[in-house]
Tab-separated table of C-alpha atoms in Angstrom:
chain	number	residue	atom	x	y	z
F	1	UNK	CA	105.566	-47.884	67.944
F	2	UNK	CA	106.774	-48.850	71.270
F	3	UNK	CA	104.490	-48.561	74.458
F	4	UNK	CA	107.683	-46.751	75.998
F	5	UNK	CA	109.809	-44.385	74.115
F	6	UNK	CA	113.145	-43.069	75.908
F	7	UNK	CA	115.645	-40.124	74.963
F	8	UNK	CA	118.344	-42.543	73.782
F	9	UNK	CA	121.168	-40.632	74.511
F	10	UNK	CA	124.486	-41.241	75.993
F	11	UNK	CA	124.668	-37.701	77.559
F	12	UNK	CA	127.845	-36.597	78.523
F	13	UNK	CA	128.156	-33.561	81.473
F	14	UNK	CA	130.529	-31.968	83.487
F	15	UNK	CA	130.302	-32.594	87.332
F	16	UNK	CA	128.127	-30.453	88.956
F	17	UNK	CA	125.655	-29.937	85.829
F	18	UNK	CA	121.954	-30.495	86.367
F	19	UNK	CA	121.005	-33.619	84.160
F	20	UNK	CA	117.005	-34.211	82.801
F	21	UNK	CA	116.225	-37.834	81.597
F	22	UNK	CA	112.860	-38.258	79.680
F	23	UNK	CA	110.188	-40.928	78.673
F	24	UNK	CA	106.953	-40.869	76.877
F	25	UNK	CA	104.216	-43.816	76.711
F	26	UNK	CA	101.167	-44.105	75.133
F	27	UNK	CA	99.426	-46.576	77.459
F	28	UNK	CA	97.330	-45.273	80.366
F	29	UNK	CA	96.742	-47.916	82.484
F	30	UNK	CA	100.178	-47.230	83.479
F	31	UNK	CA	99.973	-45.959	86.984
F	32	UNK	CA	103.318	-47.175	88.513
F	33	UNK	CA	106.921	-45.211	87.010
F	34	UNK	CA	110.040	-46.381	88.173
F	35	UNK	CA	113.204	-45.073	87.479
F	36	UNK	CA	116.348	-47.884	87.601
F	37	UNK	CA	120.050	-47.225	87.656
F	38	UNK	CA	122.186	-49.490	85.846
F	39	UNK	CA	126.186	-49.709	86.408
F	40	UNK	CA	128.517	-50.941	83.840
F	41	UNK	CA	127.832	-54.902	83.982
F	42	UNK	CA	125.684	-54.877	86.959
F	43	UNK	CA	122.271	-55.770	87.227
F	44	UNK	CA	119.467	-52.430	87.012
F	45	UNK	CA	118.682	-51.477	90.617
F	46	UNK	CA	115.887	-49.607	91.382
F	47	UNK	CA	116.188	-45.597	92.094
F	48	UNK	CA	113.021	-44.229	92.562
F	49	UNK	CA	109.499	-44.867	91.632
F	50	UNK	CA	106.227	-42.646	91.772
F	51	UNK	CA	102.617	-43.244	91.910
F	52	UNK	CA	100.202	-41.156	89.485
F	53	UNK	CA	101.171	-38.100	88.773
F	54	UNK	CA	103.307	-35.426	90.702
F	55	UNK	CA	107.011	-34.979	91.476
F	56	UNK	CA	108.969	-36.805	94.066
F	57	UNK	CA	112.822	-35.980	95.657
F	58	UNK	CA	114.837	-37.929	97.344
F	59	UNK	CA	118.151	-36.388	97.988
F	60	UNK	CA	119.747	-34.495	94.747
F	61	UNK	CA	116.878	-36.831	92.656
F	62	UNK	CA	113.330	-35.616	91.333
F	63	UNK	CA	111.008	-38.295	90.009
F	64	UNK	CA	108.429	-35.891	88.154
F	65	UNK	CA	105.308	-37.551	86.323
F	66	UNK	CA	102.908	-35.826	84.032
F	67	UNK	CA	99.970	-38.676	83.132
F	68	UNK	CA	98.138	-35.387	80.826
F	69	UNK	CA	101.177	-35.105	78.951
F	70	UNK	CA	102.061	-39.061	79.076
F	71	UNK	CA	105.744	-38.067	79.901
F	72	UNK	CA	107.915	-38.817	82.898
F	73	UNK	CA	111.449	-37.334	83.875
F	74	UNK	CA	114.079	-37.701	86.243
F	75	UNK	CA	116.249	-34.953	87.574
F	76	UNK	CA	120.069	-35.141	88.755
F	77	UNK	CA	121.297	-32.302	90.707
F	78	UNK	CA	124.827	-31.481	91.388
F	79	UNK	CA	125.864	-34.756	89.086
F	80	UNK	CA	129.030	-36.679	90.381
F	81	UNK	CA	131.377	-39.265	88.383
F	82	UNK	CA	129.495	-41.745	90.702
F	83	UNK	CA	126.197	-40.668	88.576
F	84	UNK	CA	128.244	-42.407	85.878
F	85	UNK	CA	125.222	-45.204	84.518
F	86	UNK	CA	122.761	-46.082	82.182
F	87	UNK	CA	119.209	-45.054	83.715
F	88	UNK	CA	116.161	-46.702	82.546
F	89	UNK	CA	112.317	-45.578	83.084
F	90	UNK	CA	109.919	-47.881	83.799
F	91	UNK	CA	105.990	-48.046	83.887
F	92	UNK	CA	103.396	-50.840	85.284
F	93	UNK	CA	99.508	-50.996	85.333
F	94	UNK	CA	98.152	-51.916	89.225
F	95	UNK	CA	99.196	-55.415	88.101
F	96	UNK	CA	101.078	-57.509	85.526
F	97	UNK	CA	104.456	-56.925	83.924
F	98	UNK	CA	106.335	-53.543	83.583
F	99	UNK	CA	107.733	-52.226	80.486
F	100	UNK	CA	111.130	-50.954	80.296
F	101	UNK	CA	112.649	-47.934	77.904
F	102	UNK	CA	115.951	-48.669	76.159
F	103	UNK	CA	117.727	-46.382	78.542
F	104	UNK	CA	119.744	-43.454	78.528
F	105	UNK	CA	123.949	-43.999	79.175
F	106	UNK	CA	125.023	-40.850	81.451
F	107	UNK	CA	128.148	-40.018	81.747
F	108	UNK	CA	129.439	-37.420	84.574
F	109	UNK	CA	132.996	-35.779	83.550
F	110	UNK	CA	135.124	-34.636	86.670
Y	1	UNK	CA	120.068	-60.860	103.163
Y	2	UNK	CA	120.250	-62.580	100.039
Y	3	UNK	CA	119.414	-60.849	96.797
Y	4	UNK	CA	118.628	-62.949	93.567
Y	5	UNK	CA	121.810	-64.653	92.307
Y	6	UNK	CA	122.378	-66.107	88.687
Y	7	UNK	CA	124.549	-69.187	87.383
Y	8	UNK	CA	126.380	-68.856	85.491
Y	9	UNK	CA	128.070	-65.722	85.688
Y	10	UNK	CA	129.611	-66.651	82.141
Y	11	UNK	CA	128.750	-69.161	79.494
Y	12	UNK	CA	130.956	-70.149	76.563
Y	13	UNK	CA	129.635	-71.714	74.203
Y	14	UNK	CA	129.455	-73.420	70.502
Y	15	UNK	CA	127.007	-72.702	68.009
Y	16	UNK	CA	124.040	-75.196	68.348
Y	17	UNK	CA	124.594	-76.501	71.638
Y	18	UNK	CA	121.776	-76.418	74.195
Y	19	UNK	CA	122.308	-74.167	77.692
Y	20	UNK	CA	120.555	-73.659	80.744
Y	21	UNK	CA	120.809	-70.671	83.088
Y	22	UNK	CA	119.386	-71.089	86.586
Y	23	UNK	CA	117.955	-68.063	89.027
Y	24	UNK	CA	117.417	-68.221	92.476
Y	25	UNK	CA	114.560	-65.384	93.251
Y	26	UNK	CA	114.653	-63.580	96.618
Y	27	UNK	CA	113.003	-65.937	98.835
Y	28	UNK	CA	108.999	-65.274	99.387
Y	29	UNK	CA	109.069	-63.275	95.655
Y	30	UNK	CA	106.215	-64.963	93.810
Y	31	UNK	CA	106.763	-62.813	90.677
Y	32	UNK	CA	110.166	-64.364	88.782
Y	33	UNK	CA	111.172	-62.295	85.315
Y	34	UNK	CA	113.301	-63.003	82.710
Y	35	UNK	CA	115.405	-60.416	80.203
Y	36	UNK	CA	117.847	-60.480	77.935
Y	37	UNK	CA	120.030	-57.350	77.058
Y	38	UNK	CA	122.012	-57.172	74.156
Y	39	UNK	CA	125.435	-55.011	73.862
Y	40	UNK	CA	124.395	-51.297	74.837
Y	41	UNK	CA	120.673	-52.105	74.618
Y	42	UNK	CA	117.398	-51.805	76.598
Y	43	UNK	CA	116.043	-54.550	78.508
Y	44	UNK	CA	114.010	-57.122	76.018
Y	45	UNK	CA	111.405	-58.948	77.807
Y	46	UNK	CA	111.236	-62.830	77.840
Y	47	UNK	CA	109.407	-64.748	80.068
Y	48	UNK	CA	106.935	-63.652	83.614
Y	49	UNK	CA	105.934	-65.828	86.382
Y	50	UNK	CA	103.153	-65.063	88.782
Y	51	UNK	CA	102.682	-67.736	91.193
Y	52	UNK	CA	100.748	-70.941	90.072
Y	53	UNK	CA	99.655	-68.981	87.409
Y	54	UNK	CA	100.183	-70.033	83.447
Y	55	UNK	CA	103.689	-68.039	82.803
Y	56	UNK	CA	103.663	-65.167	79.968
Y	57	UNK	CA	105.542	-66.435	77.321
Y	58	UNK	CA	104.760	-63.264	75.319
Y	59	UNK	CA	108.322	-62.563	75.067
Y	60	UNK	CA	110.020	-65.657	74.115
Y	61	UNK	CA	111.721	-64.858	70.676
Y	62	UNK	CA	111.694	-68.849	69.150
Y	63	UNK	CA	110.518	-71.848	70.187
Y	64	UNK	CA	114.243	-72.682	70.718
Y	65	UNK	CA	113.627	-70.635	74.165
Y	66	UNK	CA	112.029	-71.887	77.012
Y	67	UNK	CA	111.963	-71.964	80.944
Y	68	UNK	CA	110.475	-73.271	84.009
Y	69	UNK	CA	110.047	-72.544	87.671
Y	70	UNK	CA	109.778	-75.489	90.017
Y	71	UNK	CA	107.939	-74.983	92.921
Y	72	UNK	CA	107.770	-71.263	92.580
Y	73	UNK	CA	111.356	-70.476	93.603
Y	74	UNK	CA	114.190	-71.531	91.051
Y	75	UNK	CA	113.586	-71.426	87.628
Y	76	UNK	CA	116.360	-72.478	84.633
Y	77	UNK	CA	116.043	-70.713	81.170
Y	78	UNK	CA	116.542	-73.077	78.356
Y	79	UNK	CA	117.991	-72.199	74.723
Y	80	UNK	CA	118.004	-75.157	72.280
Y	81	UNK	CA	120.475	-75.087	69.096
Y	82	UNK	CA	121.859	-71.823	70.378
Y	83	UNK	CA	122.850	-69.393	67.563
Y	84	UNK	CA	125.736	-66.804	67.428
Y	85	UNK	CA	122.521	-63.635	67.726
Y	86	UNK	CA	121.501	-65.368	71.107
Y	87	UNK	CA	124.718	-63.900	72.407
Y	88	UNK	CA	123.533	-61.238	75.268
Y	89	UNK	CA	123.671	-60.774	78.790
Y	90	UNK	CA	120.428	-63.249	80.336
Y	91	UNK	CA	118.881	-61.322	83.406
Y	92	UNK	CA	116.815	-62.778	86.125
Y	93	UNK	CA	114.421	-60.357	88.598
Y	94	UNK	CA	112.051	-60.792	91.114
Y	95	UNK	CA	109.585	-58.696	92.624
Y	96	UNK	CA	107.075	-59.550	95.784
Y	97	UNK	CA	103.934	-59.897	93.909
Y	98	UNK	CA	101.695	-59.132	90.741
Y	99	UNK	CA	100.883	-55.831	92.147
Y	100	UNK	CA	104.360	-54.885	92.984
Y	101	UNK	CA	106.519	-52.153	91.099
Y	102	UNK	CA	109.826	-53.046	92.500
Y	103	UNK	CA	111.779	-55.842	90.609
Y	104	UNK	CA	114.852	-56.849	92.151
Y	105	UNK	CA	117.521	-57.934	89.716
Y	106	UNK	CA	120.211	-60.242	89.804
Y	107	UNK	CA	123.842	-59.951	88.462
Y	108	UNK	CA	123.051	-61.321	84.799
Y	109	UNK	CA	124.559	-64.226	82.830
Y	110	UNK	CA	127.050	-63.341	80.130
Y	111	UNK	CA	126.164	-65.865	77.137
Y	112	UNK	CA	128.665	-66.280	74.268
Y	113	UNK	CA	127.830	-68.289	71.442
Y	114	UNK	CA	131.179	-68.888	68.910
């Protein structure tokens, strides 16, 4: 089983839809969970990340993290064509590597 | 300024040939990464620098695959005898330090093996 397990997806909405992307990991000396946005041949840029547990927003996005539950989300409000990507969770300890889910491919229909 | 850039951007090239890719980290990032991404998949792990540490070679899927960083800036992934499954997209990414949760990634090198 893998340390981090993503909904695989592709999800396909209409513009304006709300849009919930999902993890769940099994090891918890994670303490670090990133979210990265990946365009069509581009390399994964970094979105948002959040420390522990709690929810964090940064413009229509919501970073929410739930270490009882060992499951992590990401929220899209108001989606646009521009959301158009494949988004990726990611989790580190305080230090080494970070492990990467497969990804989820969104797609954001006008 | 300067993000981390990749060469190639494309490689071409036969079956059992040898061919190095080359990343130039963000300058100051002691933490240098290495992934490779097939077609529509997640991101497989290869290869982690930390400084003068000994690298994490966890990830490396033969001994056909290997790399180096050269005085903790530039390092070049090596594949020996390349086969027609290494075809993938090679990604490079740095990140400040150990304890840092942003990596920075470059643009990728797009490997074909015929």
């Amino acid at each position: 089983q893998k340390e981090v397990e993503q909904d695989p997806g592709p999800l396909s909405v209409p513009e304006g839809a709300i849009v919930s992307l999902n993890c769940t990991y099994s090891n918890s000396a994670f303490q670090y969970f990133m979210w990265y946005r990946q365009y069509s041949r581009k390399g994964p840029e970094l979105l948002m990340y959040t420390y522990s547990s709690g929810n964090k927003e940064d413009g229509r996005f919501t970073a929410q993290v739930d270490k009882s539950s060992k499951y992590i989300s990401l929220f899209i409000r108001d989606s646009q064509p521009s959301d158009s990507a494949t988004y990726l969770c990611a989790m580190k300890g305080h230090a080494g590597k970070s492990t990467f889910g497969d990804g989820t491919t969104l797609t954001v229909k006008p | 300024g300067a993000g981390v850039s990749q060469s190639p951007s494309n490689k071409v090239t036969e079956k059992g040939k040898d061919v190095e890719l080359r990343c130039d980290p963000i300058s100051g990032h002691t933490a240098l990464y290495w992934y490779r991404q097939s077609l529509g998949q997640g991101l497989e792990f290869l290869i982690y620098f930390q400084g003068n540490s000994a690298p994490d070679k966890s990830g490396l899927p033969s001994d056909r695959f290997s790399a180096e960083r050269t005085g903790g800036s530039v390092s070049t992934l090596t594949i020996q005898r390349t086969q027609q499954e290494d075809s993938a997209v090679y990604l490079c990414a740095s990140s400040p330090g150990d304890r840092s949760y942003e990596q920075y990634f470059g643009p990728g090198t797009r490997l074909t093996v015929t």
